[in-house]
Amino acid sequence: MGGKIAIIGLGYVGLPLACLCAKKGYDVVGIDKKQEIVDKTNQGLSHIKDDFLEKELKELKGKIRATTSDEDIRGADFVLICVPTPLNDDHTPDLSYVEKASEAVAKHMKKGQVVILESTIYPGTTEEIVKPILEKSGLKTGDDFYLGHCPERVDPGNKKYTIENIPRVVGAISKQGTKRIADFYRSILKADVMELNSIKTAEATKVMENSFRDVNIAFMNEMAKSFDKAGIDIIEVIKGASTKPFAFMPHYPGAGVGGHCIPIDPYYLIQKAKEVGFNHEFLKLARDINNNMPDYTVGLLEKEISLKGAKVGVLGLAYKKDVDDLRESPALDIIKILKEKGAGVTAFDPYISGKSNVKTMEELLKTVDYLILVTDHSKFKSLTAELLKKNNIKVVIDGRNMLDKEAIKKAGIIYKGIGR
Ligand code: SAJ
């Protein structure tokens, strides 16, 4: 299906998408406001630490043209908007990036173009916000251009499910538009593309699937707090429950819920529902439970020692294992709370040296008496009871239930997991 693709936003969503389109023979231009991202992309380098992306960009050097200028939107057959949709401080959606991108498209639009929004938004955004901006061009949706939504589904660090093999859903203003956009995705994906009956359905799909995840994590976090009181090991209980071949889906308690999707998307749903007169009590409760996990995690240590003047190591800064992304990471909250309580904090993350206080885990172990593990990076599997004992670590709070509880306890070290 050749043609020219303009991708606005070369982040966790836009960059893999640009690689995929280039690999499939499209003429790709990536547009990003950050000159550093543009330069790296043109040099065949990835500004995101990800083996898969780094390899792809190296192979595709010269096949993806990156620029900071919006001019190239004009010549594109497909325009894909992949800009961030973060939250404001009051947890209301910040659609400013989507609005700015839409303004840029409106300025350079031409007849016959297909405009697709991939950013995660609440149901109604495309028709109520994006469409009117695009029509400032004088062109009419449906008659002069197609407009649709195909929610991004990227799982950073996941080697099994890549952008190419994850099924997608599409919704557009018109049936023809839905078909046209679905066929575009079928030309680049090795996965099913479902045509939905409307844009709102597509917008609701993404926020629902991620809210589903958030409430399930909150459920396990609440169970963990209850089992901590009851002296039950939640990981053993989840193992037991997972033997049920249907109607149970394991999620895991932890030090908190970070990232650019799960802790954000429910607020998009909450906000939109509020505008149409519905109060999502359950989604809000789940968000409160998950937002409280950093406090709970520090509280587990505070039950064992006085934090004032204590030397505490924080292992892991990234929001999830084996990635270098700090966004909404619970580690940042945990460090803030520890410092507010007068503790001395030394942090180490093998993927984020720029924010680490030491160069290695071994160096950290030499300088602290107490540990909170926040991110279950694979590299932390080397944190054995022997190593803790050798470094005279007195208390370990295992924020991802990844360490060998029994061996650590046998070594005479106080161990507390989350629900374990
Ligand atoms: N987390 C838990 N317990 C769990 C699972 C996750 O505490 O059982 C925490 C993680 O530590 C992390 C946060 O939640 O701090 C988010 O984890 P995540 O695995 O959901 O990772 P994300 O944010 O990269 O989510 C992406 C999402 N993909 C998209 O939004 C397109 C999400 O929809 C996927 O479900 C998720 O990957 C996935 O399945 O891995």
Short mmCIF file of C-alpha atoms and ligand atoms in Angstrom, two decimals:
data_model
loop_
_atom_site.label_atom_id
_atom_site.label_comp_id
_atom_site.label_asym_id
_atom_site.label_seq_id
_atom_site.Cartn_x
_atom_site.Cartn_y
_atom_site.Cartn_z
CA MET A 1 0.00 0.00 0.00
CA GLY A 2 2.81 2.64 -0.39
CA GLY A 3 2.55 6.32 0.26
CA LYS A 4 3.89 9.04 2.49
CA ILE A 5 3.38 8.95 6.25
CA ALA A 6 3.84 11.90 8.59
CA ILE A 7 4.17 10.89 12.24
CA ILE A 8 3.79 13.68 14.78
CA GLY A 9 5.59 12.79 18.00
CA LEU A 10 8.60 10.45 18.05
CA GLY A 11 8.19 9.02 21.56
CA TYR A 12 7.36 5.52 22.86
CA VAL A 13 4.54 5.30 20.36
CA GLY A 14 5.65 7.37 17.34
CA LEU A 15 9.18 6.01 17.07
CA PRO A 16 8.32 2.28 16.84
CA LEU A 17 5.50 3.21 14.46
CA ALA A 18 7.90 5.18 12.22
CA CYS A 19 10.24 2.16 12.11
CA LEU A 20 7.41 -0.20 11.26
CA CYS A 21 6.06 2.02 8.46
CA ALA A 22 9.55 2.48 7.00
CA LYS A 23 10.15 -1.28 7.16
CA LYS A 24 6.92 -1.80 5.22
CA GLY A 25 8.13 0.51 2.46
CA TYR A 26 6.34 3.72 3.32
CA ASP A 27 8.08 7.06 2.86
CA VAL A 28 8.20 8.23 6.49
CA VAL A 29 8.76 11.65 7.96
CA GLY A 30 8.85 11.97 11.74
CA ILE A 31 8.00 15.36 13.22
CA ASP A 32 9.11 16.20 16.73
CA LYS A 33 9.55 19.48 18.60
CA LYS A 34 12.74 18.28 20.27
CA GLN A 35 15.80 18.88 18.06
CA GLU A 36 17.78 16.25 20.02
CA ILE A 37 15.19 13.58 19.13
CA VAL A 38 15.22 14.66 15.48
CA ASP A 39 19.02 14.61 15.31
CA LYS A 40 19.33 11.19 16.97
CA THR A 41 16.65 9.69 14.72
CA ASN A 42 18.39 11.02 11.60
CA GLN A 43 21.65 9.51 12.85
CA GLY A 44 19.94 6.12 13.13
CA LEU A 45 20.00 6.32 16.94
CA SER A 46 17.17 5.85 19.46
CA HIS A 47 16.60 8.47 22.16
CA ILE A 48 14.74 5.71 24.02
CA LYS A 49 16.79 2.98 25.69
CA ASP A 50 15.31 -0.11 24.05
CA ASP A 51 17.34 -2.87 22.31
CA PHE A 52 14.65 -3.49 19.72
CA LEU A 53 14.31 0.20 18.80
CA GLU A 54 18.06 0.77 18.75
CA LYS A 55 18.52 -2.12 16.29
CA GLU A 56 15.62 -1.01 14.08
CA LEU A 57 16.75 2.62 13.85
CA LYS A 58 20.30 1.58 13.01
CA GLU A 59 19.05 -0.63 10.16
CA LEU A 60 16.62 2.02 8.97
CA LYS A 61 19.13 4.89 9.02
CA GLY A 62 18.25 7.25 6.19
CA LYS A 63 14.85 5.59 5.66
CA ILE A 64 13.13 7.75 8.29
CA ARG A 65 13.52 11.47 7.86
CA ALA A 66 13.01 13.39 11.09
CA THR A 67 12.37 17.12 11.28
CA THR A 68 11.09 19.74 13.70
CA SER A 69 9.10 21.41 10.93
CA ASP A 70 5.37 20.76 10.44
CA GLU A 71 5.66 21.61 6.72
CA ASP A 72 6.04 17.95 5.77
CA ILE A 73 2.48 17.23 6.87
CA ARG A 74 1.42 18.71 3.54
CA GLY A 75 2.80 15.98 1.36
CA ALA A 76 1.63 13.07 3.53
CA ASP A 77 -1.14 10.65 2.61
CA PHE A 78 -1.50 9.56 6.25
CA VAL A 79 -0.91 11.81 9.26
CA LEU A 80 -0.51 9.96 12.57
CA ILE A 81 -0.73 11.99 15.78
CA CYS A 82 1.26 10.26 18.53
CA VAL A 83 1.78 13.02 21.07
CA PRO A 84 1.60 12.70 24.87
CA THR A 85 -1.68 13.02 26.75
CA PRO A 86 -0.52 13.61 30.33
CA LEU A 87 -2.44 14.97 33.31
CA ASN A 88 -2.51 18.41 34.87
CA ASP A 89 -1.56 18.66 38.56
CA ASP A 90 -5.26 18.38 39.48
CA HIS A 91 -5.48 15.05 37.58
CA THR A 92 -7.53 16.58 34.75
CA PRO A 93 -6.51 15.61 31.20
CA ASP A 94 -3.91 17.81 29.51
CA LEU A 95 -4.86 17.77 25.82
CA SER A 96 -2.59 20.70 24.93
CA TYR A 97 -0.22 18.48 22.89
CA VAL A 98 -3.13 17.00 20.93
CA GLU A 99 -4.51 20.49 20.29
CA LYS A 100 -1.14 21.85 19.13
CA ALA A 101 -0.60 18.87 16.84
CA SER A 102 -4.11 19.28 15.41
CA GLU A 103 -3.43 22.99 14.77
CA ALA A 104 -0.26 22.03 12.90
CA VAL A 105 -2.15 19.50 10.79
CA ALA A 106 -4.92 22.04 10.03
CA LYS A 107 -2.28 24.51 8.81
CA HIS A 108 -0.79 22.05 6.30
CA MET A 109 -3.70 19.78 5.40
CA LYS A 110 -4.63 18.79 1.88
CA LYS A 111 -7.64 17.09 0.35
CA GLY A 112 -7.71 13.29 0.51
CA GLN A 113 -5.52 12.98 3.59
CA VAL A 114 -6.17 10.44 6.36
CA VAL A 115 -5.63 11.81 9.89
CA ILE A 116 -5.33 9.25 12.69
CA LEU A 117 -5.04 10.00 16.39
CA GLU A 118 -3.16 7.29 18.35
CA SER A 119 -2.72 9.14 21.64
CA THR A 120 -4.84 7.89 24.53
CA ILE A 121 -7.82 10.18 25.05
CA TYR A 122 -11.26 10.11 26.56
CA PRO A 123 -14.35 9.20 24.47
CA GLY A 124 -15.44 12.24 22.48
CA THR A 125 -12.04 13.95 22.17
CA THR A 126 -11.54 13.29 18.45
CA GLU A 127 -14.96 14.63 17.44
CA GLU A 128 -15.24 17.42 20.00
CA ILE A 129 -11.69 18.76 19.99
CA VAL A 130 -9.63 17.47 17.05
CA LYS A 131 -12.29 17.60 14.33
CA PRO A 132 -13.21 21.32 14.77
CA ILE A 133 -9.53 22.29 14.76
CA LEU A 134 -8.85 20.32 11.55
CA GLU A 135 -11.88 21.86 9.86
CA LYS A 136 -10.34 25.33 10.38
CA SER A 137 -8.46 24.31 7.23
CA GLY A 138 -11.73 24.78 5.37
CA LEU A 139 -11.75 21.07 4.56
CA LYS A 140 -14.70 18.92 5.66
CA THR A 141 -14.32 15.65 7.59
CA GLY A 142 -15.56 12.74 5.54
CA ASP A 143 -15.87 14.74 2.30
CA ASP A 144 -12.32 16.10 2.06
CA PHE A 145 -10.35 14.00 4.56
CA TYR A 146 -10.76 10.99 6.79
CA LEU A 147 -10.40 11.27 10.58
CA GLY A 148 -10.14 8.32 12.97
CA HIS A 149 -8.72 6.92 16.18
CA CYS A 150 -6.53 3.87 16.59
CA PRO A 151 -5.46 3.69 20.24
CA GLU A 152 -1.78 2.92 20.73
CA ARG A 153 -0.92 -0.38 22.38
CA VAL A 154 2.74 -0.43 23.23
CA ASP A 155 4.23 -2.37 26.11
CA PRO A 156 7.73 -0.94 26.60
CA GLY A 157 10.31 -3.63 27.20
CA ASN A 158 8.01 -6.44 26.07
CA LYS A 159 9.99 -8.63 23.68
CA LYS A 160 7.06 -10.95 22.92
CA TYR A 161 4.41 -8.40 22.02
CA THR A 162 5.85 -5.74 19.75
CA ILE A 163 4.09 -2.98 17.87
CA GLU A 164 3.88 -5.29 14.83
CA ASN A 165 1.98 -8.20 16.41
CA ILE A 166 -0.39 -6.53 18.87
CA PRO A 167 -3.99 -6.51 17.58
CA ARG A 168 -5.50 -3.04 17.13
CA VAL A 169 -8.94 -1.45 16.99
CA VAL A 170 -10.04 1.39 14.73
CA GLY A 171 -12.95 3.84 14.82
CA ALA A 172 -13.55 6.72 12.42
CA ILE A 173 -16.13 9.37 11.62
CA SER A 174 -17.46 7.34 8.69
CA LYS A 175 -17.59 3.67 7.74
CA GLN A 176 -15.41 4.36 4.72
CA GLY A 177 -12.92 6.13 6.93
CA THR A 178 -12.84 3.19 9.35
CA LYS A 179 -12.20 0.79 6.47
CA ARG A 180 -9.52 3.03 4.95
CA ILE A 181 -7.70 3.39 8.28
CA ALA A 182 -8.07 -0.29 9.15
CA ASP A 183 -6.60 -1.23 5.77
CA PHE A 184 -3.63 1.04 6.43
CA TYR A 185 -2.93 -0.78 9.73
CA ARG A 186 -3.42 -4.12 8.01
CA SER A 187 -0.67 -3.08 5.61
CA ILE A 188 1.86 -2.67 8.45
CA LEU A 189 0.75 -5.13 11.14
CA LYS A 190 0.93 -8.89 11.48
CA ALA A 191 -2.13 -8.83 13.73
CA ASP A 192 -5.89 -8.46 13.50
CA VAL A 193 -7.38 -5.01 13.09
CA MET A 194 -10.95 -4.69 14.33
CA GLU A 195 -13.22 -2.09 12.74
CA LEU A 196 -15.43 -0.61 15.47
CA ASN A 197 -18.75 1.11 15.00
CA SER A 198 -17.57 4.59 16.02
CA ILE A 199 -14.68 6.76 17.12
CA LYS A 200 -16.04 6.92 20.67
CA THR A 201 -16.02 3.12 20.86
CA ALA A 202 -12.34 3.11 19.88
CA GLU A 203 -11.52 5.86 22.39
CA ALA A 204 -13.41 4.03 25.14
CA THR A 205 -11.68 0.71 24.34
CA LYS A 206 -8.23 1.93 25.36
CA VAL A 207 -9.19 3.78 28.53
CA MET A 208 -11.32 0.82 29.61
CA GLU A 209 -8.58 -1.78 29.07
CA ASN A 210 -6.12 0.28 31.09
CA SER A 211 -8.63 1.12 33.82
CA PHE A 212 -9.31 -2.62 34.01
CA ARG A 213 -5.62 -3.11 34.76
CA ASP A 214 -5.52 -0.29 37.33
CA VAL A 215 -8.49 -1.60 39.32
CA ASN A 216 -7.11 -5.15 39.28
CA ILE A 217 -3.77 -3.93 40.60
CA ALA A 218 -5.62 -1.91 43.27
CA PHE A 219 -7.59 -5.03 44.21
CA MET A 220 -4.32 -6.92 44.79
CA ASN A 221 -2.84 -3.99 46.70
CA GLU A 222 -5.84 -3.99 49.05
CA MET A 223 -5.62 -7.76 49.44
CA ALA A 224 -1.92 -7.37 50.24
CA LYS A 225 -2.61 -4.89 53.04
CA SER A 226 -5.20 -7.25 54.48
CA PHE A 227 -2.90 -10.29 54.22
CA ASP A 228 -0.05 -8.35 55.81
CA LYS A 229 -2.26 -8.06 58.88
CA ALA A 230 -3.31 -11.69 58.70
CA GLY A 231 0.21 -13.02 58.11
CA ILE A 232 -0.78 -14.62 54.79
CA ASP A 233 1.64 -14.65 51.83
CA ILE A 234 -0.30 -13.15 48.92
CA ILE A 235 2.12 -14.51 46.31
CA GLU A 236 1.32 -18.03 47.46
CA VAL A 237 -2.39 -17.22 47.37
CA ILE A 238 -2.10 -15.82 43.80
CA LYS A 239 -0.24 -18.99 42.80
CA GLY A 240 -3.11 -21.01 44.25
CA ALA A 241 -5.82 -18.91 42.62
CA SER A 242 -3.98 -19.07 39.27
CA THR A 243 -4.54 -22.82 39.13
CA LYS A 244 -8.13 -21.96 38.24
CA PRO A 245 -8.12 -22.19 34.43
CA PHE A 246 -10.90 -19.63 33.96
CA ALA A 247 -12.30 -16.44 35.52
CA PHE A 248 -9.16 -15.51 37.41
CA MET A 249 -6.45 -13.19 36.04
CA PRO A 250 -3.38 -12.65 38.26
CA HIS A 251 -2.19 -9.14 39.02
CA TYR A 252 0.39 -8.33 41.66
CA PRO A 253 0.65 -5.96 44.62
CA GLY A 254 3.59 -3.59 44.67
CA ALA A 255 5.19 -0.36 45.80
CA GLY A 256 2.98 1.62 43.44
CA VAL A 257 1.65 2.06 39.88
CA GLY A 258 3.70 4.17 37.50
CA GLY A 259 4.11 4.72 33.79
CA HIS A 260 2.47 6.86 31.17
CA CYS A 261 -0.66 4.70 30.79
CA ILE A 262 -2.09 2.89 33.78
CA PRO A 263 -2.08 5.67 36.39
CA ILE A 264 -3.18 8.23 33.81
CA ASP A 265 -5.92 6.69 31.68
CA PRO A 266 -8.53 6.17 34.44
CA TYR A 267 -8.49 9.91 35.11
CA TYR A 268 -9.42 10.51 31.47
CA LEU A 269 -12.47 8.31 31.95
CA ILE A 270 -13.30 9.90 35.33
CA GLN A 271 -13.15 13.39 33.84
CA LYS A 272 -15.30 12.62 30.80
CA ALA A 273 -17.87 10.74 32.84
CA LYS A 274 -18.10 13.72 35.22
CA GLU A 275 -18.91 15.99 32.27
CA VAL A 276 -21.82 13.71 31.34
CA GLY A 277 -23.00 13.40 34.92
CA PHE A 278 -21.52 10.13 36.16
CA ASN A 279 -19.21 9.72 39.15
CA HIS A 280 -16.71 6.86 38.82
CA GLU A 281 -16.42 6.03 42.53
CA PHE A 282 -14.73 2.66 41.87
CA LEU A 283 -12.09 4.03 39.47
CA LYS A 284 -11.33 6.83 41.93
CA LEU A 285 -11.04 4.41 44.84
CA ALA A 286 -8.66 2.23 42.82
CA ARG A 287 -6.55 5.28 41.97
CA ASP A 288 -6.46 6.28 45.67
CA ILE A 289 -5.41 2.78 46.72
CA ASN A 290 -2.62 2.65 44.13
CA ASN A 291 -1.49 6.21 44.85
CA ASN A 292 -1.19 5.25 48.52
CA MET A 293 1.22 2.34 47.94
CA PRO A 294 4.42 4.43 48.19
CA ASP A 295 3.26 5.62 51.64
CA TYR A 296 2.37 2.05 52.61
CA THR A 297 5.77 0.80 51.46
CA VAL A 298 7.69 3.40 53.49
CA GLY A 299 5.35 2.64 56.40
CA LEU A 300 6.53 -0.98 56.39
CA LEU A 301 10.09 0.23 57.05
CA GLU A 302 8.93 2.82 59.58
CA LYS A 303 7.30 0.01 61.60
CA GLU A 304 10.78 -1.51 62.03
CA ILE A 305 13.05 1.53 62.55
CA SER A 306 13.06 5.25 63.21
CA LEU A 307 13.63 6.86 59.81
CA LYS A 308 15.22 10.02 61.21
CA GLY A 309 18.88 9.89 60.20
CA ALA A 310 18.52 6.32 58.90
CA LYS A 311 20.63 5.39 55.85
CA VAL A 312 18.14 3.91 53.39
CA GLY A 313 18.92 2.47 49.94
CA VAL A 314 16.27 2.68 47.21
CA LEU A 315 16.84 0.03 44.53
CA GLY A 316 15.10 0.86 41.25
CA LEU A 317 13.83 4.23 39.97
CA ALA A 318 12.09 3.22 36.71
CA TYR A 319 8.32 2.71 36.79
CA LYS A 320 8.60 -0.95 35.78
CA LYS A 321 11.19 -3.67 35.28
CA ASP A 322 13.95 -3.45 32.68
CA VAL A 323 13.00 -0.03 31.27
CA ASP A 324 14.62 3.39 31.78
CA ASP A 325 11.37 5.35 32.05
CA LEU A 326 10.78 7.40 35.20
CA ARG A 327 7.32 8.71 34.35
CA GLU A 328 4.96 8.60 37.36
CA SER A 329 7.40 6.19 39.00
CA PRO A 330 6.45 5.30 42.62
CA ALA A 331 10.18 5.40 43.43
CA LEU A 332 10.08 9.19 43.18
CA ASP A 333 7.27 9.34 45.76
CA ILE A 334 9.05 6.88 48.04
CA ILE A 335 12.27 8.94 47.98
CA LYS A 336 10.31 12.13 48.70
CA ILE A 337 8.50 10.54 51.66
CA LEU A 338 11.74 9.08 53.09
CA LYS A 339 13.45 12.47 52.92
CA GLU A 340 10.45 14.21 54.51
CA LYS A 341 10.80 11.76 57.40
CA GLY A 342 14.46 12.63 57.82
CA ALA A 343 16.06 9.56 56.26
CA GLY A 344 19.27 9.74 54.23
CA VAL A 345 18.52 8.21 50.80
CA THR A 346 20.89 6.56 48.33
CA ALA A 347 19.23 5.50 45.07
CA PHE A 348 20.47 3.18 42.33
CA ASP A 349 18.88 2.12 39.03
CA PRO A 350 21.01 0.24 36.47
CA TYR A 351 18.92 1.77 33.66
CA ILE A 352 18.97 5.35 34.95
CA SER A 353 22.53 6.20 35.99
CA GLY A 354 21.82 9.92 35.63
CA LYS A 355 19.45 9.85 38.61
CA SER A 356 21.39 7.25 40.64
CA ASN A 357 23.56 8.39 43.57
CA VAL A 358 26.03 5.52 43.07
CA LYS A 359 27.36 3.57 40.11
CA THR A 360 26.60 0.03 41.24
CA MET A 361 24.28 -1.94 43.53
CA GLU A 362 27.33 -3.16 45.44
CA GLU A 363 28.36 0.44 46.14
CA LEU A 364 24.88 1.19 47.44
CA LEU A 365 24.88 -1.85 49.73
CA LYS A 366 28.13 -0.64 51.31
CA THR A 367 26.66 2.75 52.20
CA VAL A 368 23.22 1.92 53.66
CA ASP A 369 21.73 -0.05 56.56
CA TYR A 370 18.20 -0.51 55.20
CA LEU A 371 16.81 -1.26 51.73
CA ILE A 372 13.61 -0.63 49.82
CA LEU A 373 13.43 -2.44 46.47
CA VAL A 374 10.98 -0.53 44.26
CA THR A 375 11.56 -1.84 40.72
CA ASP A 376 11.95 -5.52 39.92
CA HIS A 377 14.74 -5.10 37.37
CA SER A 378 16.10 -8.50 36.32
CA LYS A 379 19.58 -7.35 37.41
CA PHE A 380 18.38 -7.26 41.04
CA LYS A 381 18.00 -11.05 41.02
CA SER A 382 21.64 -11.07 42.17
CA LEU A 383 20.53 -9.54 45.47
CA THR A 384 20.94 -12.69 47.55
CA ALA A 385 20.65 -13.16 51.31
CA GLU A 386 24.43 -13.71 51.41
CA LEU A 387 25.10 -10.38 49.72
CA LEU A 388 22.72 -8.59 52.10
CA LYS A 389 24.31 -10.30 55.11
CA LYS A 390 27.82 -9.50 53.90
CA ASN A 391 26.86 -5.82 53.70
CA ASN A 392 25.18 -5.91 57.07
CA ILE A 393 21.76 -4.84 55.74
CA LYS A 394 19.35 -4.95 58.67
CA VAL A 395 15.89 -4.52 57.05
CA VAL A 396 14.71 -5.22 53.50
CA ILE A 397 11.35 -3.96 52.17
CA ASP A 398 10.67 -5.90 48.97
CA GLY A 399 8.36 -3.58 47.01
CA ARG A 400 7.91 -6.07 44.16
CA ASN A 401 7.99 -9.33 46.13
CA MET A 402 10.89 -10.50 43.98
CA LEU A 403 13.49 -11.49 46.62
CA ASP A 404 14.04 -14.80 48.42
CA LYS A 405 12.04 -14.13 51.58
CA GLU A 406 12.88 -17.35 53.41
CA ALA A 407 16.66 -17.12 52.75
CA ILE A 408 16.75 -13.47 53.84
CA LYS A 409 14.84 -14.22 57.03
CA LYS A 410 17.10 -17.24 57.72
CA ALA A 411 20.09 -14.87 57.44
CA GLY A 412 18.62 -12.96 60.38
CA ILE A 413 17.56 -9.97 58.28
CA ILE A 414 14.10 -8.44 58.75
CA TYR A 415 12.13 -8.96 55.50
CA LYS A 416 8.81 -7.38 54.60
CA GLY A 417 7.18 -7.75 51.23
CA ILE A 418 3.91 -6.21 50.02
CA GLY A 419 1.40 -8.72 51.34
CA ARG A 420 4.18 -11.18 52.06
N1 SAJ B 1 2.04 -3.05 38.20
C1 SAJ B 1 1.68 -3.57 39.44
N2 SAJ B 1 1.07 -4.78 39.48
C2 SAJ B 1 0.78 -5.49 38.34
C3 SAJ B 1 1.14 -4.93 37.09
C4 SAJ B 1 1.77 -3.70 37.04
O1 SAJ B 1 1.92 -2.97 40.48
O2 SAJ B 1 0.24 -6.58 38.44
C5 SAJ B 1 2.67 -1.72 38.15
C6 SAJ B 1 4.01 -1.72 37.45
O3 SAJ B 1 5.05 -1.93 38.40
C7 SAJ B 1 4.07 -0.31 36.87
C8 SAJ B 1 2.61 0.00 36.55
O4 SAJ B 1 1.83 -0.89 37.35
O5 SAJ B 1 4.54 0.62 37.82
C9 SAJ B 1 2.24 -0.16 35.08
O6 SAJ B 1 2.70 -1.42 34.70
P1 SAJ B 1 2.26 -2.06 33.25
O7 SAJ B 1 2.80 -3.44 33.22
O8 SAJ B 1 0.82 -1.88 33.04
O9 SAJ B 1 3.16 -1.24 32.25
P2 SAJ B 1 2.80 -0.07 31.24
O10 SAJ B 1 2.42 1.18 31.91
O11 SAJ B 1 3.95 -0.03 30.28
O12 SAJ B 1 1.49 -0.60 30.53
C10 SAJ B 1 1.54 -0.99 29.20
C11 SAJ B 1 0.20 -0.56 28.73
N3 SAJ B 1 0.08 -0.53 27.31
C12 SAJ B 1 -0.68 0.48 26.80
O13 SAJ B 1 -1.22 1.32 27.47
C13 SAJ B 1 -0.80 0.52 25.36
C14 SAJ B 1 -0.88 -1.47 29.29
O14 SAJ B 1 -2.10 -1.32 28.57
C15 SAJ B 1 -0.52 -2.90 29.19
O15 SAJ B 1 -1.54 -3.68 29.85
C16 SAJ B 1 0.78 -3.15 29.90
O16 SAJ B 1 1.75 -2.39 29.15
C17 SAJ B 1 1.12 -4.61 29.93
O17 SAJ B 1 0.18 -5.44 29.76
O18 SAJ B 1 2.26 -4.95 30.21
#
